[in-house]
PDB file of C-alpha atoms in Angstrom:
ATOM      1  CA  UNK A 181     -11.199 -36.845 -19.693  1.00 36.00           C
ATOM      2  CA  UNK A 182     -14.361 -34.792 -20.370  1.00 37.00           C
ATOM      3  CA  UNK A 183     -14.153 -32.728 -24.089  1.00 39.00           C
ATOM      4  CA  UNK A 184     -14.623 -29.241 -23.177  1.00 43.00           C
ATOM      5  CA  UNK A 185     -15.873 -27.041 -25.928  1.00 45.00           C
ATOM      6  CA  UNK A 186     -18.208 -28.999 -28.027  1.00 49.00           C
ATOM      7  CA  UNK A 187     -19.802 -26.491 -30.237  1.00 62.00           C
ATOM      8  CA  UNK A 188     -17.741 -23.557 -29.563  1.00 78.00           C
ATOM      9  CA  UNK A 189     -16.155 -21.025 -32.239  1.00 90.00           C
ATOM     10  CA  UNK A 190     -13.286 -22.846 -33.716  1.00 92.00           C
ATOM     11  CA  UNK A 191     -10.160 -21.023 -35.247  1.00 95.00           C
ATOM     12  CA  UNK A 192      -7.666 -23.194 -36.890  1.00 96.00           C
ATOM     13  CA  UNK A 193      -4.490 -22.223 -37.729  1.00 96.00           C
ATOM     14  CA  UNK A 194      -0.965 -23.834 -39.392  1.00 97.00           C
ATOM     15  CA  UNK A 195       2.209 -24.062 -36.985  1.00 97.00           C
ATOM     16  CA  UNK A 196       4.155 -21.132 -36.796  1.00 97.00           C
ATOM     17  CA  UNK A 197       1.842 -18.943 -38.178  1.00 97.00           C
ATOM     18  CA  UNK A 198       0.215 -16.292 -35.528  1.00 97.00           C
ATOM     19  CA  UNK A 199      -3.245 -16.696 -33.751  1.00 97.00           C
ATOM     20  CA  UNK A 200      -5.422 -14.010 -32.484  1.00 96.00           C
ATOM     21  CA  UNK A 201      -8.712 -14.989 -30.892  1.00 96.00           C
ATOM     22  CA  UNK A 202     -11.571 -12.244 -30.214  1.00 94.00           C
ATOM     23  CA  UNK A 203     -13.579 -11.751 -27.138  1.00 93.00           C
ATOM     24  CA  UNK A 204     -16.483  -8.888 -26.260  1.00 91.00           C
ATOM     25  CA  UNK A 205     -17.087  -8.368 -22.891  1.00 88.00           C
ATOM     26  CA  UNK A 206     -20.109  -7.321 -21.329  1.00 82.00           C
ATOM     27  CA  UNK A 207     -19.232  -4.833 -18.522  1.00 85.00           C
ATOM     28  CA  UNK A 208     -17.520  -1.614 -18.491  1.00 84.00           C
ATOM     29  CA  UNK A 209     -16.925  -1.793 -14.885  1.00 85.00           C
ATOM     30  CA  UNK A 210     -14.770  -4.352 -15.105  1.00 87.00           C
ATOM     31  CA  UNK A 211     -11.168  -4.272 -12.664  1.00 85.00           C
ATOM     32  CA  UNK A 212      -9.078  -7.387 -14.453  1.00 89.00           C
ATOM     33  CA  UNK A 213      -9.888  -9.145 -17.713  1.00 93.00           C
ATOM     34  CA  UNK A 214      -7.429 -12.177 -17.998  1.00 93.00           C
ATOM     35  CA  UNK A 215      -7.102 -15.203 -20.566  1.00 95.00           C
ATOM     36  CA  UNK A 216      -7.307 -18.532 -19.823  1.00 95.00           C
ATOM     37  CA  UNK A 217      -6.648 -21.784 -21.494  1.00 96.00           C
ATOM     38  CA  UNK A 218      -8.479 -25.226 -20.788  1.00 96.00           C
ATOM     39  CA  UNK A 219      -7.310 -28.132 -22.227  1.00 95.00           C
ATOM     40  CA  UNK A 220      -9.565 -31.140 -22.311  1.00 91.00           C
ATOM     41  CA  UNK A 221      -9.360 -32.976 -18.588  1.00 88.00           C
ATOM     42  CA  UNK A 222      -8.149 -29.797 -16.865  1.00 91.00           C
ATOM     43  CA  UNK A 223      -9.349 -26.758 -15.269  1.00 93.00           C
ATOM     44  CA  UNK A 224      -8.576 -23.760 -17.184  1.00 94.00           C
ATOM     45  CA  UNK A 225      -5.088 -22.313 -17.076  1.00 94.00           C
ATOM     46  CA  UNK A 226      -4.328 -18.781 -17.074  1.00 92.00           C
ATOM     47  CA  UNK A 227      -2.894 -16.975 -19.522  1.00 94.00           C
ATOM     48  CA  UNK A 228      -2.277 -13.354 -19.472  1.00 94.00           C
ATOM     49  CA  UNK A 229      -3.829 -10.603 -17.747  1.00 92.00           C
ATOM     50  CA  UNK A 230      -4.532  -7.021 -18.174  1.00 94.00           C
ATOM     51  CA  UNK A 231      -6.152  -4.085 -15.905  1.00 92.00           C
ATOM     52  CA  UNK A 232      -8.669  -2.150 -16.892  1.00 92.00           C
ATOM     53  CA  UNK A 233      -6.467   0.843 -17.004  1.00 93.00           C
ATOM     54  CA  UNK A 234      -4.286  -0.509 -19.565  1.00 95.00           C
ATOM     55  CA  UNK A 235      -4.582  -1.364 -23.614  1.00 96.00           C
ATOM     56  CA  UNK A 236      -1.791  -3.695 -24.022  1.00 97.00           C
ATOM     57  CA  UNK A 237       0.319  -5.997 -22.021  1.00 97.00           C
ATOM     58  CA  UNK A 238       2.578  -8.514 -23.624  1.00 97.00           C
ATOM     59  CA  UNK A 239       3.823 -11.522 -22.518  1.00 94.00           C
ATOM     60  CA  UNK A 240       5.889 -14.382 -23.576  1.00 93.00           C
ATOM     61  CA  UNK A 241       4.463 -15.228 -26.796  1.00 96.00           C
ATOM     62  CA  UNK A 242       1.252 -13.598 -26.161  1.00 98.00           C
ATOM     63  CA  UNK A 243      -0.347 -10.491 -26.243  1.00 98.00           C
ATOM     64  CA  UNK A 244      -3.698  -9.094 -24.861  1.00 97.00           C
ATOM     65  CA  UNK A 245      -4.894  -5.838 -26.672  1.00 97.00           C
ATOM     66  CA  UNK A 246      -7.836  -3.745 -24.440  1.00 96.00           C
ATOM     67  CA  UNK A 247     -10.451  -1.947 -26.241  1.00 94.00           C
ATOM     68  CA  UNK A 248     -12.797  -0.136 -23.885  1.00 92.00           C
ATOM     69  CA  UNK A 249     -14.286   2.031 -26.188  1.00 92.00           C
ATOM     70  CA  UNK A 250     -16.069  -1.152 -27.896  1.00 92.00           C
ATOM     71  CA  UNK A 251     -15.492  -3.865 -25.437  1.00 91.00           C
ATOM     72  CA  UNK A 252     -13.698  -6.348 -26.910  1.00 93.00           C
ATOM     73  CA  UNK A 253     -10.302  -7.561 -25.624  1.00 94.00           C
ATOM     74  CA  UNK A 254      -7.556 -10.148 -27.970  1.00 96.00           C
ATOM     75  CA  UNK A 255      -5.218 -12.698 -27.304  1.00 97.00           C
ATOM     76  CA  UNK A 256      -3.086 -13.079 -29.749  1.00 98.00           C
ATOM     77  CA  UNK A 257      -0.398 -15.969 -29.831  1.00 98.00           C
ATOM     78  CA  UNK A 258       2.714 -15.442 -31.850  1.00 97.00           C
ATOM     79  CA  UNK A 259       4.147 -18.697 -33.669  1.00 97.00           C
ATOM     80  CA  UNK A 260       1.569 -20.849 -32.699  1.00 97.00           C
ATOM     81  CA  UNK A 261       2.397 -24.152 -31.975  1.00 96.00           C
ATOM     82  CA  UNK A 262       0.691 -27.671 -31.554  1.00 96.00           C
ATOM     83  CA  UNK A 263       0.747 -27.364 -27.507  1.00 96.00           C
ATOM     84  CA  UNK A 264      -1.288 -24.213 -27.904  1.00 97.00           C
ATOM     85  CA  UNK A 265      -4.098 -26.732 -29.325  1.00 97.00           C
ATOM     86  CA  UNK A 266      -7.067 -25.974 -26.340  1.00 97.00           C
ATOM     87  CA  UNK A 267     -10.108 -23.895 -25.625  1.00 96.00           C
ATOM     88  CA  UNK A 268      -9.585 -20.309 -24.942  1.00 97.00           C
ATOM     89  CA  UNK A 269     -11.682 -18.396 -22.262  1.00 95.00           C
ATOM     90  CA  UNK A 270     -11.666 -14.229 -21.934  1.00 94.00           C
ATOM     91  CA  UNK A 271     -12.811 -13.502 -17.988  1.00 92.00           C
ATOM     92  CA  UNK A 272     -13.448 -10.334 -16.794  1.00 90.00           C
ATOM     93  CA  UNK A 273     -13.220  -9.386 -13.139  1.00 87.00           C
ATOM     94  CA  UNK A 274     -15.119  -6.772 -11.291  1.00 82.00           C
ATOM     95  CA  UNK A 275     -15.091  -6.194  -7.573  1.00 78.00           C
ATOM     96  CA  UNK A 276     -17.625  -3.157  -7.117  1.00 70.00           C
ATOM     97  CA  UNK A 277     -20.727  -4.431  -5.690  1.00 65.00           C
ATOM     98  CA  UNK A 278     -19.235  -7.844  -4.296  1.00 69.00           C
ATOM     99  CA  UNK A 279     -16.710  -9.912  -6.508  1.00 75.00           C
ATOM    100  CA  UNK A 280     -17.549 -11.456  -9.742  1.00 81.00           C
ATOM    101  CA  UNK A 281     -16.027 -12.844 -12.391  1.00 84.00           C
ATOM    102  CA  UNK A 282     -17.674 -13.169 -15.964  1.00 88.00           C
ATOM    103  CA  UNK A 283     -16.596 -15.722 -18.597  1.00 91.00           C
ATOM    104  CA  UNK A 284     -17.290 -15.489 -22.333  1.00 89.00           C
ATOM    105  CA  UNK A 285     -18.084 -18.815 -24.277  1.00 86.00           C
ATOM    106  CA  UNK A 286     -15.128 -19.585 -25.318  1.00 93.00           C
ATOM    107  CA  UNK A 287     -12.732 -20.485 -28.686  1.00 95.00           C
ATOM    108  CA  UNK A 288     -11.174 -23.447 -29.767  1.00 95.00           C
ATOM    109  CA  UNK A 289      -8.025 -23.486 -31.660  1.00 97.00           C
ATOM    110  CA  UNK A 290      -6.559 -26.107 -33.735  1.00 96.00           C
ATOM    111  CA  UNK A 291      -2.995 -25.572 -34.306  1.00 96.00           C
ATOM    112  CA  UNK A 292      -2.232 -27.734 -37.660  1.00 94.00           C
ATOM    113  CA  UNK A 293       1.493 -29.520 -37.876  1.00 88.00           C
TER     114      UNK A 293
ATOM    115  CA  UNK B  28       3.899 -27.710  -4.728  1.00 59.00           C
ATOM    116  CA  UNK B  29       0.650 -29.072  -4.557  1.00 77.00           C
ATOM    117  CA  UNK B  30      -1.565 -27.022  -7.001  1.00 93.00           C
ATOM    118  CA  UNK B  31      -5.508 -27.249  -5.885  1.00 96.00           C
ATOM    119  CA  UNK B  32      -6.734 -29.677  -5.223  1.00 97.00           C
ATOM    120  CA  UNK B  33     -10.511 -30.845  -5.294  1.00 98.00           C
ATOM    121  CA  UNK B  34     -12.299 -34.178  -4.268  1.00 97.00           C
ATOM    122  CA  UNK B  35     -13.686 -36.270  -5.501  1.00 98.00           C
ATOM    123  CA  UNK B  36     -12.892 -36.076  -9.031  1.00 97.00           C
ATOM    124  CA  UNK B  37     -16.037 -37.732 -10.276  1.00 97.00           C
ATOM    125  CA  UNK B  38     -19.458 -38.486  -8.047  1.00 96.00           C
ATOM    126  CA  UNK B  39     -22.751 -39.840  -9.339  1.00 98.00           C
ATOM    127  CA  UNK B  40     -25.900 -39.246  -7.559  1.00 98.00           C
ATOM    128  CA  UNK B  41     -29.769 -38.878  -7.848  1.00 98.00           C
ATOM    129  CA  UNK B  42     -31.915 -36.168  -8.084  1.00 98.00           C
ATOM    130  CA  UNK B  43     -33.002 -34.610  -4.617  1.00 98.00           C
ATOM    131  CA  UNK B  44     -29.936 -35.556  -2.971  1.00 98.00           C
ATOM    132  CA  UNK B  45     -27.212 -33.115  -1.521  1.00 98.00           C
ATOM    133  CA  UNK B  46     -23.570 -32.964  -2.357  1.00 98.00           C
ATOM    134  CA  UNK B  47     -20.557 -31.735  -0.777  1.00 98.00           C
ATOM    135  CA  UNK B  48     -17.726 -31.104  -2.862  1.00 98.00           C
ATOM    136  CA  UNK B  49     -14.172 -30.013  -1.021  1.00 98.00           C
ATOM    137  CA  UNK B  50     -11.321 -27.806  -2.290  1.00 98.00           C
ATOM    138  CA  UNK B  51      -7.845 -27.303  -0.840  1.00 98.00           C
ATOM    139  CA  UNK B  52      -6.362 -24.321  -2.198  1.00 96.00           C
ATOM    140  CA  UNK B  53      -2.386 -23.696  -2.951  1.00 95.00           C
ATOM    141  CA  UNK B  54      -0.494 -23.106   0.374  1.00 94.00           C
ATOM    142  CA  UNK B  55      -0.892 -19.815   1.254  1.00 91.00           C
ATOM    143  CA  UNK B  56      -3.805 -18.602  -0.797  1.00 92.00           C
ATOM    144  CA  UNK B  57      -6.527 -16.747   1.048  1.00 92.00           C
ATOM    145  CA  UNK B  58      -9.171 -16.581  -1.357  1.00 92.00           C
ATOM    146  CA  UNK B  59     -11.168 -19.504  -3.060  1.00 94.00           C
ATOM    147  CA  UNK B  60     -13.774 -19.565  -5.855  1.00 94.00           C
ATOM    148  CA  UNK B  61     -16.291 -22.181  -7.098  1.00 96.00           C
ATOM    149  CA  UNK B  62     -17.400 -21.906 -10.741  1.00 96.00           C
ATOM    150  CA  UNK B  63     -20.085 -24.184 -12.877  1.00 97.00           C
ATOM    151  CA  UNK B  64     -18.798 -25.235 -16.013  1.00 96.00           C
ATOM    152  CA  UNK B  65     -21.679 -27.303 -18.207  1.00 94.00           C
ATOM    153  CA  UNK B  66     -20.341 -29.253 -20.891  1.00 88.00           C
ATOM    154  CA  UNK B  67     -19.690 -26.913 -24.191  1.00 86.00           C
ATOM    155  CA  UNK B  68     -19.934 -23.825 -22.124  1.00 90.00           C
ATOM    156  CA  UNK B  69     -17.515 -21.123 -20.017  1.00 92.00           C
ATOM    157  CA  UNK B  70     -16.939 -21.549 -16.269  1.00 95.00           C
ATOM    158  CA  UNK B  71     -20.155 -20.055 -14.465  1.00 95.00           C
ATOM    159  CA  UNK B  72     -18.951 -17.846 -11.278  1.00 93.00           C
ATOM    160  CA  UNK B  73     -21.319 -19.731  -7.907  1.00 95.00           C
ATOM    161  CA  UNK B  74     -18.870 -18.054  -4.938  1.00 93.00           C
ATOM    162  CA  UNK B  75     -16.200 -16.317  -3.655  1.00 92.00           C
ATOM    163  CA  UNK B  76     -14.227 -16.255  -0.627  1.00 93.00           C
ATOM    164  CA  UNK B  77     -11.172 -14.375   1.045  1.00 91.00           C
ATOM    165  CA  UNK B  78     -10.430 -14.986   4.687  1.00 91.00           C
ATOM    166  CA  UNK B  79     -12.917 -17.088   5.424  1.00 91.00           C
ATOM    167  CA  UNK B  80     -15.898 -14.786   4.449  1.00 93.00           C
ATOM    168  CA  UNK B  81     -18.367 -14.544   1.389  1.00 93.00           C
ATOM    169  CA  UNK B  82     -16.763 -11.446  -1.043  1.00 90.00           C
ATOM    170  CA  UNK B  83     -18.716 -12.491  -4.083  1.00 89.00           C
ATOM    171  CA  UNK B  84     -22.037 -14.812  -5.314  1.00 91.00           C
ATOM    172  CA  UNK B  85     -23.266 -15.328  -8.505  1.00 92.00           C
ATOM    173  CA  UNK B  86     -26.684 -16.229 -10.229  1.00 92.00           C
ATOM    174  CA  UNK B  87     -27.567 -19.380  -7.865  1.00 96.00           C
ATOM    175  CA  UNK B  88     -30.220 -20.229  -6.318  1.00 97.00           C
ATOM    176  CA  UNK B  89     -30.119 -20.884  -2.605  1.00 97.00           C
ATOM    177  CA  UNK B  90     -29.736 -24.164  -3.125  1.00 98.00           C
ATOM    178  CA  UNK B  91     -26.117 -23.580  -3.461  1.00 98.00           C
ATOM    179  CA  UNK B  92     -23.952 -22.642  -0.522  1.00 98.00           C
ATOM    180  CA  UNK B  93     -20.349 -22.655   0.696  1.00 98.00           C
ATOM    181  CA  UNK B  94     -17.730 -21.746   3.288  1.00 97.00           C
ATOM    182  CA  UNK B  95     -14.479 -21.785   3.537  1.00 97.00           C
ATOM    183  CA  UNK B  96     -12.582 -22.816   7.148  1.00 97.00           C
ATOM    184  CA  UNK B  97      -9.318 -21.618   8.882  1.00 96.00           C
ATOM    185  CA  UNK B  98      -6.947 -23.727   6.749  1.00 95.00           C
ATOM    186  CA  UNK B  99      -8.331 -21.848   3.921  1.00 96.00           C
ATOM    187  CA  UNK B 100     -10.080 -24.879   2.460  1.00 97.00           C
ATOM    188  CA  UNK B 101     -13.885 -24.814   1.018  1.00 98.00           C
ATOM    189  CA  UNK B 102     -16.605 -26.403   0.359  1.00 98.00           C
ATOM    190  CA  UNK B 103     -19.438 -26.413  -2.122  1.00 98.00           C
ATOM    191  CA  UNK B 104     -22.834 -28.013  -1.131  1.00 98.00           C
ATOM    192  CA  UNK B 105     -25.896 -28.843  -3.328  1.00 98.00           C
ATOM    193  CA  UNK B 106     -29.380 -29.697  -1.968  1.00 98.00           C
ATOM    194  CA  UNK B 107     -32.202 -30.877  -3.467  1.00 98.00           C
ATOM    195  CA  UNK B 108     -29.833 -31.797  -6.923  1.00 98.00           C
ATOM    196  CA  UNK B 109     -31.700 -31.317  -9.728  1.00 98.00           C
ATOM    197  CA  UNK B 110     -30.404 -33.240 -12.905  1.00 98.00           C
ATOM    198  CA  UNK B 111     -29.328 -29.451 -14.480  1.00 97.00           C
ATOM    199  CA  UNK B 112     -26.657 -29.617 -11.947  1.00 98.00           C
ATOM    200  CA  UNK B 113     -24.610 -31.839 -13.850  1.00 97.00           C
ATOM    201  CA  UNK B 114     -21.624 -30.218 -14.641  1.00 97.00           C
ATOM    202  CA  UNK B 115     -17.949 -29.656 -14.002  1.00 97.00           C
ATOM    203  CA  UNK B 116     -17.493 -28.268 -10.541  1.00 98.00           C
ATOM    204  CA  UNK B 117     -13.558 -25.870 -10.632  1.00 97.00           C
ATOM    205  CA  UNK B 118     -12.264 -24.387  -7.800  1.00 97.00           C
ATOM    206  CA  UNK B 119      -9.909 -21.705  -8.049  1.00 95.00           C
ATOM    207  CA  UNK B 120      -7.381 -20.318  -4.848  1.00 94.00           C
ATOM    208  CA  UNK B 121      -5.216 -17.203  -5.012  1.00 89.00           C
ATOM    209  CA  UNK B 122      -3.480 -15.361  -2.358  1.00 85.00           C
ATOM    210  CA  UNK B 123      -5.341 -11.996  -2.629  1.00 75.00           C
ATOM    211  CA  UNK B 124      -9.441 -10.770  -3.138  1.00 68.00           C
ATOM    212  CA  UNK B 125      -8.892  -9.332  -6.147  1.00 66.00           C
ATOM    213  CA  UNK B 126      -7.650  -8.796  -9.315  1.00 62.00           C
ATOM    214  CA  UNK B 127      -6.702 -12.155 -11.414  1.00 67.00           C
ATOM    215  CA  UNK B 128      -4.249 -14.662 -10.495  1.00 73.00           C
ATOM    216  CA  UNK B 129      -6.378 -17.211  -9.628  1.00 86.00           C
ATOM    217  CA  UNK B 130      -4.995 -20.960 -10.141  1.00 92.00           C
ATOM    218  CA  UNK B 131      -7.453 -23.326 -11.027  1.00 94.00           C
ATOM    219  CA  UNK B 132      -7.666 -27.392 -10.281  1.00 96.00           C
ATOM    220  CA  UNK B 133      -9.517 -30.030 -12.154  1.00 95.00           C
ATOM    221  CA  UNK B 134     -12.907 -29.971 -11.010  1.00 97.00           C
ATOM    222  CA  UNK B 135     -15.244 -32.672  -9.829  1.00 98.00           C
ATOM    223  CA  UNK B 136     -17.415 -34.005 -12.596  1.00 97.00           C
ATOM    224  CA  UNK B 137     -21.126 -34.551 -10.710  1.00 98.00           C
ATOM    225  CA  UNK B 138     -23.252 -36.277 -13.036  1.00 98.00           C
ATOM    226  CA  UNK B 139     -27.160 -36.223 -11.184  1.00 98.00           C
ATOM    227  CA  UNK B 140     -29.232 -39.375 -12.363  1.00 98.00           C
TER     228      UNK B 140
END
């Protein structure tokens, strides 16, 4: 399949160890920002999601911090492990003025065994 | 359950030509998406639709267009392809307008000669 990601920001990290991957955003009206993963081949998966009203939300393995103040939103990945190995998209959703959703460039993350 | 599902999977063709590209959303989902996605780059947003009627557009010219029928299916066409439009083509279905929860399938790969 296609490599996605060719000259992205690339964080590598050792199995087991945690991951947390940074993301601005660009638009404080935004509803939904969620977390996706894309793995080479596939469409992107998603992750974890958080509203707009909220600064945390934690899911299994994962958790996405909120910071409105300065826009910037995290994922981070507790005991990271080789299957986590992909390219890692922040989206943000807004719905005033029609639907939209934003994308940031992305992050790839090498998980070393 | 079938996830989405998009055809073709790969198409070649030649600049000034149009393309149709089709989508079948996860049974029961109301609301489709099309997104861009450019090798080395995030998914760009190109439409939206819930029941059947445009919610959202992004930065596309009008070269773009889309619709989506009573089964909930969509389609993407492309006239007058330009050989910028090569790219990853991802649809995306989920049952409501808003919010996240959008499930994504593979894409089409159009490569424009």
């Amino acid at each position: 399949g296609e490599s996605v990601g060719l000259h992205l920001p690339t964080l590598s990290v050792q199995e087991g160890d945690n991951s947390i991957i940074n993301c601005a955003y660009s638009n404080s009206a935004s509803d939904y920002f969620i977390w996706y993963k894309q793995e080479s081949g596939k469409g992107p998966q998603f992750i974890i999601d958080i509203r707009s009203n909220m600064d945390k939300r934690q899911g299994q393995r994962v958790t996405v911090l909120l910071n409105k103040t300065v826009k910037h939103l995290s994922l981070q990945i507790a005991a990271t492990q080789p299957g986590d190995s992909a390219v890692y998209f922040c989206a943000e959703n807004m719905s005033a003025g029609g639907f939209k959703t934003i994308f940031g460039a992305g992050t790839r993350l090498f998980v070393k065994a | 359950d079938a996830g989405v599902t998009q055809s073709p999977t790969h198409l070649i063709k030649t600049r000034g030509q149009h393309v149709t590209l089709r989508c079948s959303p996860i049974s029961g989902h109301k609301s489709v998406s099309w997104y861009q996605q450019v090798l080395g780059q995030g998914p760009q947003f190109i439409f939206q639709y819930y029941e059947k009627e445009e919610r959202g557009r992004g930065n596309f010219p009008d070269r773009f267009s889309a619709r989506q029928f009573p089964n909930y299916s969509s389609e993407l066409n492309v006239n007058a392809l330009l050989l910028g439009d090569s790219a990853l083509y991802l649809c995306a279905s989920s049952f409501r307008d808003e919010g996240s929860g959008y499930t994504f399938g593979s894409g089409t790969r159009l490569t424009v000669v």
